PDB file of C-alpha atoms in Angstrom:
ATOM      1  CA  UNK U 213      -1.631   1.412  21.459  1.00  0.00           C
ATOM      2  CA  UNK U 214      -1.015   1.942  17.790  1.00  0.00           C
ATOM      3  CA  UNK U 215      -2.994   3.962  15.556  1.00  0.00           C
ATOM      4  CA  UNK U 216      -3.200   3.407  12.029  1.00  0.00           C
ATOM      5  CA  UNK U 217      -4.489   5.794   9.542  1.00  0.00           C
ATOM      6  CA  UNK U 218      -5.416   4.059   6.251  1.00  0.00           C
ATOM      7  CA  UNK U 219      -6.201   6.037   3.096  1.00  0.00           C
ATOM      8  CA  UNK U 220      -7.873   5.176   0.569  1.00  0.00           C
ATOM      9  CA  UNK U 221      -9.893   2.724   3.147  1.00  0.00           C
ATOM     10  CA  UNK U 222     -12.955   1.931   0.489  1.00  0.00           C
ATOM     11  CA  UNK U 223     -10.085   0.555  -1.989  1.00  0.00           C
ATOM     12  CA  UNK U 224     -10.043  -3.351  -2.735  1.00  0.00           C
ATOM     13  CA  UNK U 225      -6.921  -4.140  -0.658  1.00  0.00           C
ATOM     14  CA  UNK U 226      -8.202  -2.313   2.216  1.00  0.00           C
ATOM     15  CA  UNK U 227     -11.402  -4.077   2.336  1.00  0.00           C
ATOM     16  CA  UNK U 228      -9.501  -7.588   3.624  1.00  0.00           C
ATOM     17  CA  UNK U 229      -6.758  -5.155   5.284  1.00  0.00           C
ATOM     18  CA  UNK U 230      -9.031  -3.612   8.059  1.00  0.00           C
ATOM     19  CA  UNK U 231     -10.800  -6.577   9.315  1.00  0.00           C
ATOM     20  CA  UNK U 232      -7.213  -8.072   9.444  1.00  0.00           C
ATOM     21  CA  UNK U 233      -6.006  -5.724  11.498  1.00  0.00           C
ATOM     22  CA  UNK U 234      -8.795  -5.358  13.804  1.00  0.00           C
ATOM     23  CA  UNK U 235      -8.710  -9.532  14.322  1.00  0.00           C
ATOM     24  CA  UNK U 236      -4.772  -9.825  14.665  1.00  0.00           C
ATOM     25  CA  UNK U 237      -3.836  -6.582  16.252  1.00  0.00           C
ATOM     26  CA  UNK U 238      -5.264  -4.052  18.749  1.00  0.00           C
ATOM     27  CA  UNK U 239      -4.467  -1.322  16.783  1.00  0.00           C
ATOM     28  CA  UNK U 240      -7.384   1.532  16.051  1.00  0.00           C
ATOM     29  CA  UNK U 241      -7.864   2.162  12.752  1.00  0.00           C
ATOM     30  CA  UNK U 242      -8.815   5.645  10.901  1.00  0.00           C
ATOM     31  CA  UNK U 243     -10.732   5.157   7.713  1.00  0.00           C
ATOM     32  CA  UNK U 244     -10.367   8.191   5.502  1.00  0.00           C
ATOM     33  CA  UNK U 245     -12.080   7.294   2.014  1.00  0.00           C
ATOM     34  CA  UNK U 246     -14.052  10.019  -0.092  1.00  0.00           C
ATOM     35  CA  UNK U 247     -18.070   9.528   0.985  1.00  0.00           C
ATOM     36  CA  UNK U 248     -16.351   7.390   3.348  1.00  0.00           C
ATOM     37  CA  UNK U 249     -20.095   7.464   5.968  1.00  0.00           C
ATOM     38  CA  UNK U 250     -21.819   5.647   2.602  1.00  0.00           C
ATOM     39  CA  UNK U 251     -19.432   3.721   1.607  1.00  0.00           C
ATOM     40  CA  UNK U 252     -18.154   1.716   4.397  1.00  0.00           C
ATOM     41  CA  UNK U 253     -19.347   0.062   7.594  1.00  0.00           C
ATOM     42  CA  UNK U 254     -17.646   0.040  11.022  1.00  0.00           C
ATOM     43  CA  UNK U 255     -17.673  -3.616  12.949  1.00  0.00           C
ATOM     44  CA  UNK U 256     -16.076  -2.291  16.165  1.00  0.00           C
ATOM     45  CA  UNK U 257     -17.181   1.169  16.625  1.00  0.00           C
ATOM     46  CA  UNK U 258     -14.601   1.103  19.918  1.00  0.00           C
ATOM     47  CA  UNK U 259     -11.625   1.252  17.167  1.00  0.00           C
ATOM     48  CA  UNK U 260     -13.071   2.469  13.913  1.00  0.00           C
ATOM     49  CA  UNK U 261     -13.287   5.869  13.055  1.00  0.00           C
ATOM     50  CA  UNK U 262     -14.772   6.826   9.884  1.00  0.00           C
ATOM     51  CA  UNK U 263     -13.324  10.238   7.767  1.00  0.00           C
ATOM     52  CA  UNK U 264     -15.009  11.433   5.096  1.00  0.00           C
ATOM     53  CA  UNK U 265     -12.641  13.451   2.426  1.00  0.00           C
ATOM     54  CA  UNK U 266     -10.281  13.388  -0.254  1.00  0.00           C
ATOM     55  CA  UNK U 267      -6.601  13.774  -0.518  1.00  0.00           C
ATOM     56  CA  UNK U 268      -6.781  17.505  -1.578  1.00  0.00           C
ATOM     57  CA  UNK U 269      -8.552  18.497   1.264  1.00  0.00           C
ATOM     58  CA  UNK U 270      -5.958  19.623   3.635  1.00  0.00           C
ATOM     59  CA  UNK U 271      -7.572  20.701   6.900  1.00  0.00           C
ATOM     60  CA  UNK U 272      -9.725  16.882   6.970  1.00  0.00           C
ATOM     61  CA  UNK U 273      -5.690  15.005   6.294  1.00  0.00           C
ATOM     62  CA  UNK U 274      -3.995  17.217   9.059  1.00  0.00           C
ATOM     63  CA  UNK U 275      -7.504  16.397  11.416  1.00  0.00           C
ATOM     64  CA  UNK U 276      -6.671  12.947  10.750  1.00  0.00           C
ATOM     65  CA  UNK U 277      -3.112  12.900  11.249  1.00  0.00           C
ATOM     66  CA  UNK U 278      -3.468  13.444  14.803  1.00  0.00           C
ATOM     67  CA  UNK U 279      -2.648  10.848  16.797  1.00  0.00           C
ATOM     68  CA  UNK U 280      -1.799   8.825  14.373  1.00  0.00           C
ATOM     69  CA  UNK U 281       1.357   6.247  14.207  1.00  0.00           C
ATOM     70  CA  UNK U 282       0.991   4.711  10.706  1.00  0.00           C
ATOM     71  CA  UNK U 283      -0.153   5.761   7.625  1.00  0.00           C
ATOM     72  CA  UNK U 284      -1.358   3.132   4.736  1.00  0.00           C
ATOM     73  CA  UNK U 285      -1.898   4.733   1.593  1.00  0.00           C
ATOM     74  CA  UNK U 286      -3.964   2.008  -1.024  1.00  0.00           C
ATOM     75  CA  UNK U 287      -3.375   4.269  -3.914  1.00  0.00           C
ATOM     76  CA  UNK U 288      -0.369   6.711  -5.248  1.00  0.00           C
ATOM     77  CA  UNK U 289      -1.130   7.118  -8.725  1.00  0.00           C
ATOM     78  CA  UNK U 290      -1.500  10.925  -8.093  1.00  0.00           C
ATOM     79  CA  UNK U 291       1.627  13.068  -7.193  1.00  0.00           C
ATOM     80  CA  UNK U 292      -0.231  16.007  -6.188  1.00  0.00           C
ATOM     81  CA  UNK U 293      -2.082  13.824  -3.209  1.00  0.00           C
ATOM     82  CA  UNK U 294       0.910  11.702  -2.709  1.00  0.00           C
ATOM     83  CA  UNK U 295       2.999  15.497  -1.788  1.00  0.00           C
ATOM     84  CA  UNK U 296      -0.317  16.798   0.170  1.00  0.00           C
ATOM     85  CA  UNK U 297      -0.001  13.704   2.254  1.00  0.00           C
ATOM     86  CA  UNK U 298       3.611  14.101   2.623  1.00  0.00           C
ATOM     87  CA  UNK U 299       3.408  17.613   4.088  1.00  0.00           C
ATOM     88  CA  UNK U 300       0.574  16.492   6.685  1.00  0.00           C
ATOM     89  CA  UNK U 301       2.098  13.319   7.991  1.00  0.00           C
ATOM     90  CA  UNK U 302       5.629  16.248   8.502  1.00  0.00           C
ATOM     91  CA  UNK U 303       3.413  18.776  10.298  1.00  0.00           C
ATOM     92  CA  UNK U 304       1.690  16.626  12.443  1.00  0.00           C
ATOM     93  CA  UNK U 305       4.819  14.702  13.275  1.00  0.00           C
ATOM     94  CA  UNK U 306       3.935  11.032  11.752  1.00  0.00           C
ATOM     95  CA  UNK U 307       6.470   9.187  10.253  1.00  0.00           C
ATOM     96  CA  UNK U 308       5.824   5.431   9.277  1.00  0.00           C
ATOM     97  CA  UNK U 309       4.080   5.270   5.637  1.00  0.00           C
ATOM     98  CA  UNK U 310       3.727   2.127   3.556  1.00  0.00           C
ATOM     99  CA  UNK U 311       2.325   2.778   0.538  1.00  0.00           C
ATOM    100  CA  UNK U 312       0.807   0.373  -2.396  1.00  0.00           C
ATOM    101  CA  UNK U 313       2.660   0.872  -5.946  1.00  0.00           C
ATOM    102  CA  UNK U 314       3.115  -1.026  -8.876  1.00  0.00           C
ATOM    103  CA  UNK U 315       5.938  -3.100 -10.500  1.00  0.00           C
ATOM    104  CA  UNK U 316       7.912  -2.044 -12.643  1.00  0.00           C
ATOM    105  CA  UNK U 317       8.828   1.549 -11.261  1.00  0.00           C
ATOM    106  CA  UNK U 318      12.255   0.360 -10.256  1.00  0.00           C
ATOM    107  CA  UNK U 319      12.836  -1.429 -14.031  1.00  0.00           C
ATOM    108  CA  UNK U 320      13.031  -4.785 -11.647  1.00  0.00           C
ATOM    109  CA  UNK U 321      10.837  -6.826 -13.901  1.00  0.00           C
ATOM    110  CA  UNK U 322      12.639  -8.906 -16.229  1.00  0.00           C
ATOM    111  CA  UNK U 323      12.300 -11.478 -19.319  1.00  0.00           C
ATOM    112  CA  UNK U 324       9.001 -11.970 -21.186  1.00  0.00           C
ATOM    113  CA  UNK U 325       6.790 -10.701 -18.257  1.00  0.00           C
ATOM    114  CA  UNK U 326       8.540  -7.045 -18.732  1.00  0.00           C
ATOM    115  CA  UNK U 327       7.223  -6.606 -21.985  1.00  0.00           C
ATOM    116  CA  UNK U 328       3.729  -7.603 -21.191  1.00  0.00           C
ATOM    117  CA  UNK U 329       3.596  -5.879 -18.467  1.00  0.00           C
ATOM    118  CA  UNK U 330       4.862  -3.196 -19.506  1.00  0.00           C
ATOM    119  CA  UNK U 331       2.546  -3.266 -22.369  1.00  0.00           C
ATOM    120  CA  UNK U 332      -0.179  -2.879 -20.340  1.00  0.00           C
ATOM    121  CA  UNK U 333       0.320  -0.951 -17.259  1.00  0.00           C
ATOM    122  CA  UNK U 334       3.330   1.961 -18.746  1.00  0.00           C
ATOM    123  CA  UNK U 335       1.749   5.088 -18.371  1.00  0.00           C
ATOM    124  CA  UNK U 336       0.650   3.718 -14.753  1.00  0.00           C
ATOM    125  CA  UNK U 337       4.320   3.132 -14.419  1.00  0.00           C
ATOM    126  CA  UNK U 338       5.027   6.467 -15.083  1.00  0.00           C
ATOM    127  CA  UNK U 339       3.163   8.289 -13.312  1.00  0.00           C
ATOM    128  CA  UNK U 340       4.313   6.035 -10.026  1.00  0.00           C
ATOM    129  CA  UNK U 341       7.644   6.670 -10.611  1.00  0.00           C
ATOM    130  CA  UNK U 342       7.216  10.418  -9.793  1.00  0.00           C
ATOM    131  CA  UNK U 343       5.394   9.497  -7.068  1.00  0.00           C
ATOM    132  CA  UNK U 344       7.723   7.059  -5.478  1.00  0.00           C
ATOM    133  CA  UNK U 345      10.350   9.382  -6.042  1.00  0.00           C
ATOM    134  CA  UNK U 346       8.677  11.886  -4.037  1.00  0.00           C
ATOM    135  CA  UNK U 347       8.119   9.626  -0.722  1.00  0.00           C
ATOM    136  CA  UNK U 348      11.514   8.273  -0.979  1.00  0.00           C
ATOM    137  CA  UNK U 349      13.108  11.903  -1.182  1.00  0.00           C
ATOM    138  CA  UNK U 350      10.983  12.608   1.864  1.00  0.00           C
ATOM    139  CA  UNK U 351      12.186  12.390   5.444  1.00  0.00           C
ATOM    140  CA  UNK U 352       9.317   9.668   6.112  1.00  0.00           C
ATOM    141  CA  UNK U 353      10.580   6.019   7.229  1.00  0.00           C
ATOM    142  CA  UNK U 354       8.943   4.733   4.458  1.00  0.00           C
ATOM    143  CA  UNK U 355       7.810   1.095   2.885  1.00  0.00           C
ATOM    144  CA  UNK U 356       7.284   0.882  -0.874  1.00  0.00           C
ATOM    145  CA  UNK U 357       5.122  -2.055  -1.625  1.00  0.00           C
ATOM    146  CA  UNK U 358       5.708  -2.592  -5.286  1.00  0.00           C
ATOM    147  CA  UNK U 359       2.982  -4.832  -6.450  1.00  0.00           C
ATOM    148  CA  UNK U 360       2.299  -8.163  -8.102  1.00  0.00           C
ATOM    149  CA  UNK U 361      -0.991  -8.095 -10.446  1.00  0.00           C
ATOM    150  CA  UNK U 362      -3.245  -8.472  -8.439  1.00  0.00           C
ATOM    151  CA  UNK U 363      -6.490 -11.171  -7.959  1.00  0.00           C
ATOM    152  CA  UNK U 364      -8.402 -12.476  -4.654  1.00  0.00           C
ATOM    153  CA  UNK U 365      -8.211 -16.089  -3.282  1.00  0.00           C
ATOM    154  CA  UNK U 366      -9.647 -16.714   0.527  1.00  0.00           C
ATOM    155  CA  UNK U 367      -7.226 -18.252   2.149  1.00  0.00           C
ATOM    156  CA  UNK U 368      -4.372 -17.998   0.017  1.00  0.00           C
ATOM    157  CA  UNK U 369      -2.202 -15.179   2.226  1.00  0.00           C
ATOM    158  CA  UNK U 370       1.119 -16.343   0.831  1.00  0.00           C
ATOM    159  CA  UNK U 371       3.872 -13.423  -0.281  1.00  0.00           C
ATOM    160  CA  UNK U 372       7.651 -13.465  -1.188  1.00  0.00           C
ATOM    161  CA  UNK U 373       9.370  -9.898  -1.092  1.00  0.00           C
ATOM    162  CA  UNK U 374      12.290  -8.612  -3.249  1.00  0.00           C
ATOM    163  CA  UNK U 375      15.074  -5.975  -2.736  1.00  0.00           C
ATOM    164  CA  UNK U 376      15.480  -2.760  -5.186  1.00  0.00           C
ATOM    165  CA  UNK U 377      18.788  -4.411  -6.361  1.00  0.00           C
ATOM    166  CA  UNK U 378      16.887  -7.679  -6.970  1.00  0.00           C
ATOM    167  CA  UNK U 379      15.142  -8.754 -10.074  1.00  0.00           C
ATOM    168  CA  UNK U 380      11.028  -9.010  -9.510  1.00  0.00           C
ATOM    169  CA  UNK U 381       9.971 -12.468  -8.280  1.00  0.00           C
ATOM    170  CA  UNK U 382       6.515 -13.627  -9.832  1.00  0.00           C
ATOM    171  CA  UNK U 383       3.186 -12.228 -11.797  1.00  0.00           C
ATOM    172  CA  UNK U 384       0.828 -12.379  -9.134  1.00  0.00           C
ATOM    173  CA  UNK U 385      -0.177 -12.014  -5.858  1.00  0.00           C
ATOM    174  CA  UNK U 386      -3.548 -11.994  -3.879  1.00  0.00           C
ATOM    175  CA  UNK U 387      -5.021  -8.856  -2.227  1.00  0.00           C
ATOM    176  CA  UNK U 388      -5.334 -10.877   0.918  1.00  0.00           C
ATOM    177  CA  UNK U 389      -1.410 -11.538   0.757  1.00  0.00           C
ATOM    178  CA  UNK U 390      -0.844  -7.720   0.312  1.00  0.00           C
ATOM    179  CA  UNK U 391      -3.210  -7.112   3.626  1.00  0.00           C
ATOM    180  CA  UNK U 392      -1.539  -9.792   5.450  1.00  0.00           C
ATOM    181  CA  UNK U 393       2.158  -7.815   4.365  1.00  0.00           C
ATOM    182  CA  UNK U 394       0.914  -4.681   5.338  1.00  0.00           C
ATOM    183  CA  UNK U 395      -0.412  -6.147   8.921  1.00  0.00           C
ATOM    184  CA  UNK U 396       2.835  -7.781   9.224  1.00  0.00           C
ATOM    185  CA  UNK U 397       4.750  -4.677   8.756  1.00  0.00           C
ATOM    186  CA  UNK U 398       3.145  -2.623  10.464  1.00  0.00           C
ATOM    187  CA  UNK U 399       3.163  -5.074  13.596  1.00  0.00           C
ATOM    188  CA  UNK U 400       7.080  -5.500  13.673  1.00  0.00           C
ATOM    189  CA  UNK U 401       9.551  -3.510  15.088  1.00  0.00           C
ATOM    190  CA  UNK U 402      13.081  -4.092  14.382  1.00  0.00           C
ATOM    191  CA  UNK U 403      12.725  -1.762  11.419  1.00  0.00           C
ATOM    192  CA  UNK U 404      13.678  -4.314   8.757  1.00  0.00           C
ATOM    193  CA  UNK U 405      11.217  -2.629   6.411  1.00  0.00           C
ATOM    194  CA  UNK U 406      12.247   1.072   7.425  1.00  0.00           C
ATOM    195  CA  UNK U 407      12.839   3.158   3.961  1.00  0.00           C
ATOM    196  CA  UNK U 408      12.556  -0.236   1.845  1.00  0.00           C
ATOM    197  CA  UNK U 409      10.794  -0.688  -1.355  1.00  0.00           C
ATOM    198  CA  UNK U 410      10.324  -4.060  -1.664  1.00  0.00           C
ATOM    199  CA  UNK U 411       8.791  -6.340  -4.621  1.00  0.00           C
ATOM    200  CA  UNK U 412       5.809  -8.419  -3.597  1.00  0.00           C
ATOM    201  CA  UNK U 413       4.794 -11.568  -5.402  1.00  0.00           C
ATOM    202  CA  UNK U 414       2.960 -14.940  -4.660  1.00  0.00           C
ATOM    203  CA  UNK U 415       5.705 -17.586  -4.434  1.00  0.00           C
ATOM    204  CA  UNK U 416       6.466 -19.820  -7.771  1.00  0.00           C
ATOM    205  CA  UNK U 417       4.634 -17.681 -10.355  1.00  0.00           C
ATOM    206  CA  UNK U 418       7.586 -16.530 -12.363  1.00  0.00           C
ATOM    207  CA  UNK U 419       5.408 -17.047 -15.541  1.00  0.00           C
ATOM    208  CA  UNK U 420       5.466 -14.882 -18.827  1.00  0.00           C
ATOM    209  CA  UNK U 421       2.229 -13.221 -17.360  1.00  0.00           C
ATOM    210  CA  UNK U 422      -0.560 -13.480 -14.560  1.00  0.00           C
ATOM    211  CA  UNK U 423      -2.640 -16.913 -14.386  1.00  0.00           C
ATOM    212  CA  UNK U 424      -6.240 -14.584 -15.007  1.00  0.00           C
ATOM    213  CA  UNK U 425      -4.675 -13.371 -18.136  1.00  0.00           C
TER     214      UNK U 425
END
């Protein structure tokens, strides 16, 4: 049985990610969040564990590495943490990693929508680049999930995925099509996502900018 580690596990994506999982899988799930104990609940205490902690803190990331399968990481804005969880995943043997990024690291966005967007995420853009750069020069089979902006809609679990070579598809995307991805990936295994990053949009939204904005 698979165990999945998720980072970041109070984050916004990860909040319609674990119950997901837990309903269309049978995979355990590890929760590490900072004040993780306050700030989230367990609904099936039989494959929830809870770790409290922070990326820097590397004895609590190698204790949670073991036994571990997959890692989901909700956040790599920080290279630092993104290199710390590099170097546990390697010493404690892991090697799957999907990790949530934003678009525009791979200058795949095109048209109108490049400008605003780049207008008003670049120095996130920036900093992602490093930190994309760092999992993809890692030995990790890896899965990039560079990012639509990003809204919620029950329901609405609908995604369309993009190569590097391949210009970005849409502006948006819902956080409970990201989940769904992420379960999806994690549940296949002919490797068709191995060392990928891969542009993920809501189908027919190839406006000038999101619909919220």
């Amino acid at each position: 049985m698979k165990t999945v580690l998720i980072l970041g596990a109070a984050g916004q994506i990860s909040s319609f990610l674990i119950p997901q999982l837990l309903k269309q899988t049978d995979f355990n799930v590890k929760l590490y969040a900072h004040n993780a104990s306050s700030r989230l609940t367990i609904s099936d205490p039989n494959r929830e564990t809870l770790i409290d902690g922070d990326f820097n803190d590397h004895d609590t990331l190698n204790q949670a590495m073991d036994g571990v399968d997959a890692v989901y990481l909700n956040e790599m804005r920080d290279i630092t943490s993104v290199k710390n969880i590099i170097e546990a995943m390697d010493a404690n043997h892991v090697r799957q990693f999907i990790g949530a990024t934003v678009l525009g690291i791979e200058d795949e966005v095109k048209g109108a929508f490049s400008h605003w967007n780049t207008s008003m995420i670049e120095s996130s853009i920036i900093k992602r680049k490093a930190t994309a750069k760092a999992i993809e020069d890692s030995d990790l089979t890896y899965t990039l999930l560079r990012l639509a902006w990003l809204y919620n809609k029950d329901g609405n679990t609908n995604y369309e995925l993009t190569q590097s070579d391949e210009p970005f598809g849409g502006t948006q995307v819902t956080r409970q099509a990201v989940a769904q991805l992420i379960v999806d990936i994690l549940s296949d295994n002919s490797r068709k996502f191995a060392r990928k990053s891969l542009g993920v949009n809501e189908p027919n939204t190839n406006w000038d900018k999101p619909s919220f904005y």
